Amino acid sequence: MEKRMIWDIPTRLFHWLLVASLSIQYATAEWLDDAMQWHFYVGYFTIGLVIFRLIWGFIGPEHARFRHFLKGPTAIISYMRSLPDKHAVPHAGHNPLGGVFVIVMLLLIAIQAVSGLFLTDEVFLDGPYRHLVSDSTQDVMSTLHHQVIDALLIVIALHIAAIAFYAVYKKQSLTSAMIHGKKATSSQGITSSRLLLAVVVAAIVAALVYLGIDILPPEPVDEGFYY
Ligand code: HEM
Ligand code: HEM
């Protein structure tokens, strides 16, 4: 089979920037001292990445589009039945089960990042929306932030296990395709990464995130000092 371009540049960049961001988020929260400010900054960047990917799922090239890889239960079950078959025809883009994983990952990451906006590190830093909500909402957000990360880590582990299964059992390197974009496939490849469109979307998303994080939230009321 001929190697054809499947993953456009923005989707590949999105993927590896997401991997880097989540690794930094984990390290700044769990391992590094005095790194909460970076946890906040990279969290805002992650929100931008997720919004970008959601938009790209509607206007990006063929294989990045949700309608291309979101399939019904019949397709998912028939894909799962074909899993042990080493010679099953490889999917050009995400397989039907992988498509579900993409959505679950994006959803969990979005909940993780948005719940962070309502938290405090109890020392110097408050998320931009912390003062706008009641104590009980803050508690819900805090529970989400501390629990959803565990669900996310499990889904990421399954994601990496699936990639390893393809590499070892099926002898297909999906990872190299996520790096250089090309896969051996009988389906049609893409002809353009739509880079200009991606740059425009990224600029709009950056402006929206800046607006949502820095401009819209009102200044917290000064609670004063008590001696
Ligand atoms: C923080 C960890 C990770 C997260 C959150 C993550 C998330 C994702 C997401 C959201 C996609 C869908 C891409 C899209 O359509 O936009 C994806 C696809 C993919 N990821 Fe990851 N990923 C992670 C780590 C990794 C690692 C470590 C590898 C390689 C060893 C990897 C390899 C891939 C590959 C090959 C695909 C395409 C799968 C296919 O062909 O259908 N990912 N990942
Ligand atoms: C996807 C992005 C994010 C990830 C993966 C993430 C991950 C984490 C993790 C693993 C912890 C430690 C939780 C624990 O010990 O159980 C944490 C704590 C925290 N995160 Fe995030 N976070 C993200 C986004 C954000 C954002 C955007 C903010 C604020 C604007 C934020 C603010 C905080 C705060 C204040 C804590 C400390 C909470 C506490 O100690 O109770 N996070 N985060």
Short mmCIF file of C-alpha atoms in Angstrom, two decimals, residues 11-140:
data_model
loop_
_atom_site.label_atom_id
_atom_site.label_comp_id
_atom_site.label_asym_id
_atom_site.label_seq_id
_atom_site.Cartn_x
_atom_site.Cartn_y
_atom_site.Cartn_z
CA THR A 11 -3.64 18.10 14.29
CA ARG A 12 -0.12 16.73 14.83
CA LEU A 13 1.00 19.94 16.54
CA PHE A 14 -2.14 19.89 18.67
CA HIS A 15 -1.41 16.32 19.77
CA TRP A 16 2.20 16.80 20.84
CA LEU A 17 1.53 20.20 22.45
CA LEU A 18 -1.30 18.54 24.41
CA VAL A 19 1.06 15.77 25.58
CA ALA A 20 3.64 18.41 26.64
CA SER A 21 1.02 20.60 28.38
CA LEU A 22 -0.53 17.77 30.37
CA SER A 23 2.90 16.52 31.43
CA ILE A 24 3.79 20.02 32.64
CA GLN A 25 0.40 20.33 34.40
CA TYR A 26 1.01 17.10 36.25
CA ALA A 27 4.59 17.96 37.18
CA THR A 28 3.74 21.50 38.38
CA ALA A 29 0.91 20.17 40.57
CA GLU A 30 2.48 17.04 41.98
CA TRP A 31 6.27 17.24 41.87
CA LEU A 32 7.61 20.79 41.58
CA ASP A 33 7.62 23.33 44.41
CA ASP A 34 6.52 26.93 43.79
CA ALA A 35 5.36 26.14 40.26
CA MET A 36 1.62 26.91 40.65
CA GLN A 37 1.88 30.05 38.52
CA TRP A 38 3.09 27.88 35.63
CA HIS A 39 0.30 25.40 36.39
CA PHE A 40 -2.16 28.24 35.80
CA TYR A 41 -0.48 29.57 32.62
CA VAL A 42 -0.15 26.15 31.00
CA GLY A 43 -3.74 25.37 32.09
CA TYR A 44 -4.96 28.40 30.09
CA PHE A 45 -2.92 27.20 27.11
CA THR A 46 -4.53 23.75 27.44
CA ILE A 47 -8.01 25.32 27.37
CA GLY A 48 -6.97 27.04 24.12
CA LEU A 49 -5.73 23.74 22.66
CA VAL A 50 -9.02 21.99 23.42
CA ILE A 51 -11.14 24.83 21.94
CA PHE A 52 -8.91 24.81 18.84
CA ARG A 53 -9.36 21.04 18.41
CA LEU A 54 -13.14 21.30 18.81
CA ILE A 55 -13.32 23.90 16.03
CA TRP A 56 -10.81 21.95 13.89
CA GLY A 57 -13.10 18.92 14.20
CA PHE A 58 -15.60 20.80 12.01
CA ILE A 59 -13.41 22.74 9.58
CA GLY A 60 -10.09 20.83 9.47
CA PRO A 61 -9.04 18.40 6.72
CA GLU A 62 -10.93 15.13 6.23
CA HIS A 63 -9.34 12.83 8.85
CA ALA A 64 -9.39 15.48 11.61
CA ARG A 65 -13.17 15.95 11.27
CA PHE A 66 -15.49 14.47 13.87
CA ARG A 67 -17.96 13.26 11.26
CA HIS A 68 -15.15 11.28 9.67
CA PHE A 69 -14.27 9.24 12.76
CA LEU A 70 -17.34 9.30 15.04
CA LYS A 71 -19.21 6.12 14.22
CA GLY A 72 -22.27 4.32 15.66
CA PRO A 73 -22.24 1.22 17.92
CA THR A 74 -22.43 -1.22 14.96
CA ALA A 75 -19.17 0.06 13.49
CA ILE A 76 -17.52 0.07 16.93
CA ILE A 77 -18.57 -3.53 17.67
CA SER A 78 -17.53 -4.80 14.24
CA TYR A 79 -14.15 -3.04 14.66
CA MET A 80 -13.70 -4.71 18.06
CA ARG A 81 -14.48 -8.12 16.53
CA SER A 82 -11.76 -7.54 13.94
CA LEU A 83 -9.14 -6.63 16.58
CA PRO A 84 -7.43 -10.07 16.80
CA ASP A 85 -7.09 -10.18 12.97
CA LYS A 86 -3.50 -9.14 12.24
CA HIS A 87 -4.31 -8.61 8.57
CA ALA A 88 -7.46 -6.45 8.95
CA VAL A 89 -7.30 -3.46 6.61
CA PRO A 90 -5.87 -0.54 8.66
CA HIS A 91 -8.03 2.57 9.07
CA ALA A 92 -6.71 5.68 7.37
CA GLY A 93 -7.68 7.98 10.28
CA HIS A 94 -8.88 7.05 13.80
CA ASN A 95 -10.55 3.65 14.06
CA PRO A 96 -14.17 3.68 15.41
CA LEU A 97 -13.10 2.84 18.99
CA GLY A 98 -10.19 5.32 18.89
CA GLY A 99 -12.70 7.98 17.77
CA VAL A 100 -14.66 7.49 21.01
CA PHE A 101 -11.41 7.78 22.98
CA VAL A 102 -10.61 11.10 21.31
CA ILE A 103 -13.92 12.58 22.47
CA VAL A 104 -13.64 11.13 26.00
CA MET A 105 -10.09 12.52 26.35
CA LEU A 106 -11.08 15.99 25.10
CA LEU A 107 -14.08 16.06 27.43
CA LEU A 108 -12.08 15.02 30.52
CA ILE A 109 -9.29 17.50 29.72
CA ALA A 110 -11.88 20.28 29.28
CA ILE A 111 -13.51 19.48 32.67
CA GLN A 112 -10.07 19.31 34.33
CA ALA A 113 -8.94 22.66 32.91
CA VAL A 114 -12.24 24.56 33.40
CA SER A 115 -12.68 23.33 37.00
CA GLY A 116 -9.18 24.72 37.70
CA LEU A 117 -10.47 28.25 36.96
CA PHE A 118 -12.50 28.09 40.20
CA LEU A 119 -9.72 26.87 42.51
CA THR A 120 -7.15 28.38 44.83
CA ASP A 121 -3.76 27.12 45.93
CA GLU A 122 -4.66 28.45 49.41
CA VAL A 123 -1.45 30.51 49.36
CA PHE A 124 -1.01 33.20 46.68
CA LEU A 125 -3.06 32.26 43.66
CA ASP A 126 -6.74 32.16 42.84
CA GLY A 127 -8.26 30.91 39.59
CA PRO A 128 -9.91 33.83 37.75
CA TYR A 129 -13.47 32.67 38.49
CA ARG A 130 -13.00 31.58 42.09
CA HIS A 131 -14.60 34.72 43.59
CA LEU A 132 -17.65 34.58 41.35
CA VAL A 133 -19.10 31.34 42.70
CA SER A 134 -20.48 30.12 46.02
CA ASP A 135 -18.50 27.95 48.45
CA SER A 136 -20.50 24.88 47.45
CA THR A 137 -19.69 25.41 43.73
CA GLN A 138 -16.01 25.81 44.68
CA ASP A 139 -16.22 22.49 46.50
CA VAL A 140 -17.74 20.78 43.45
#
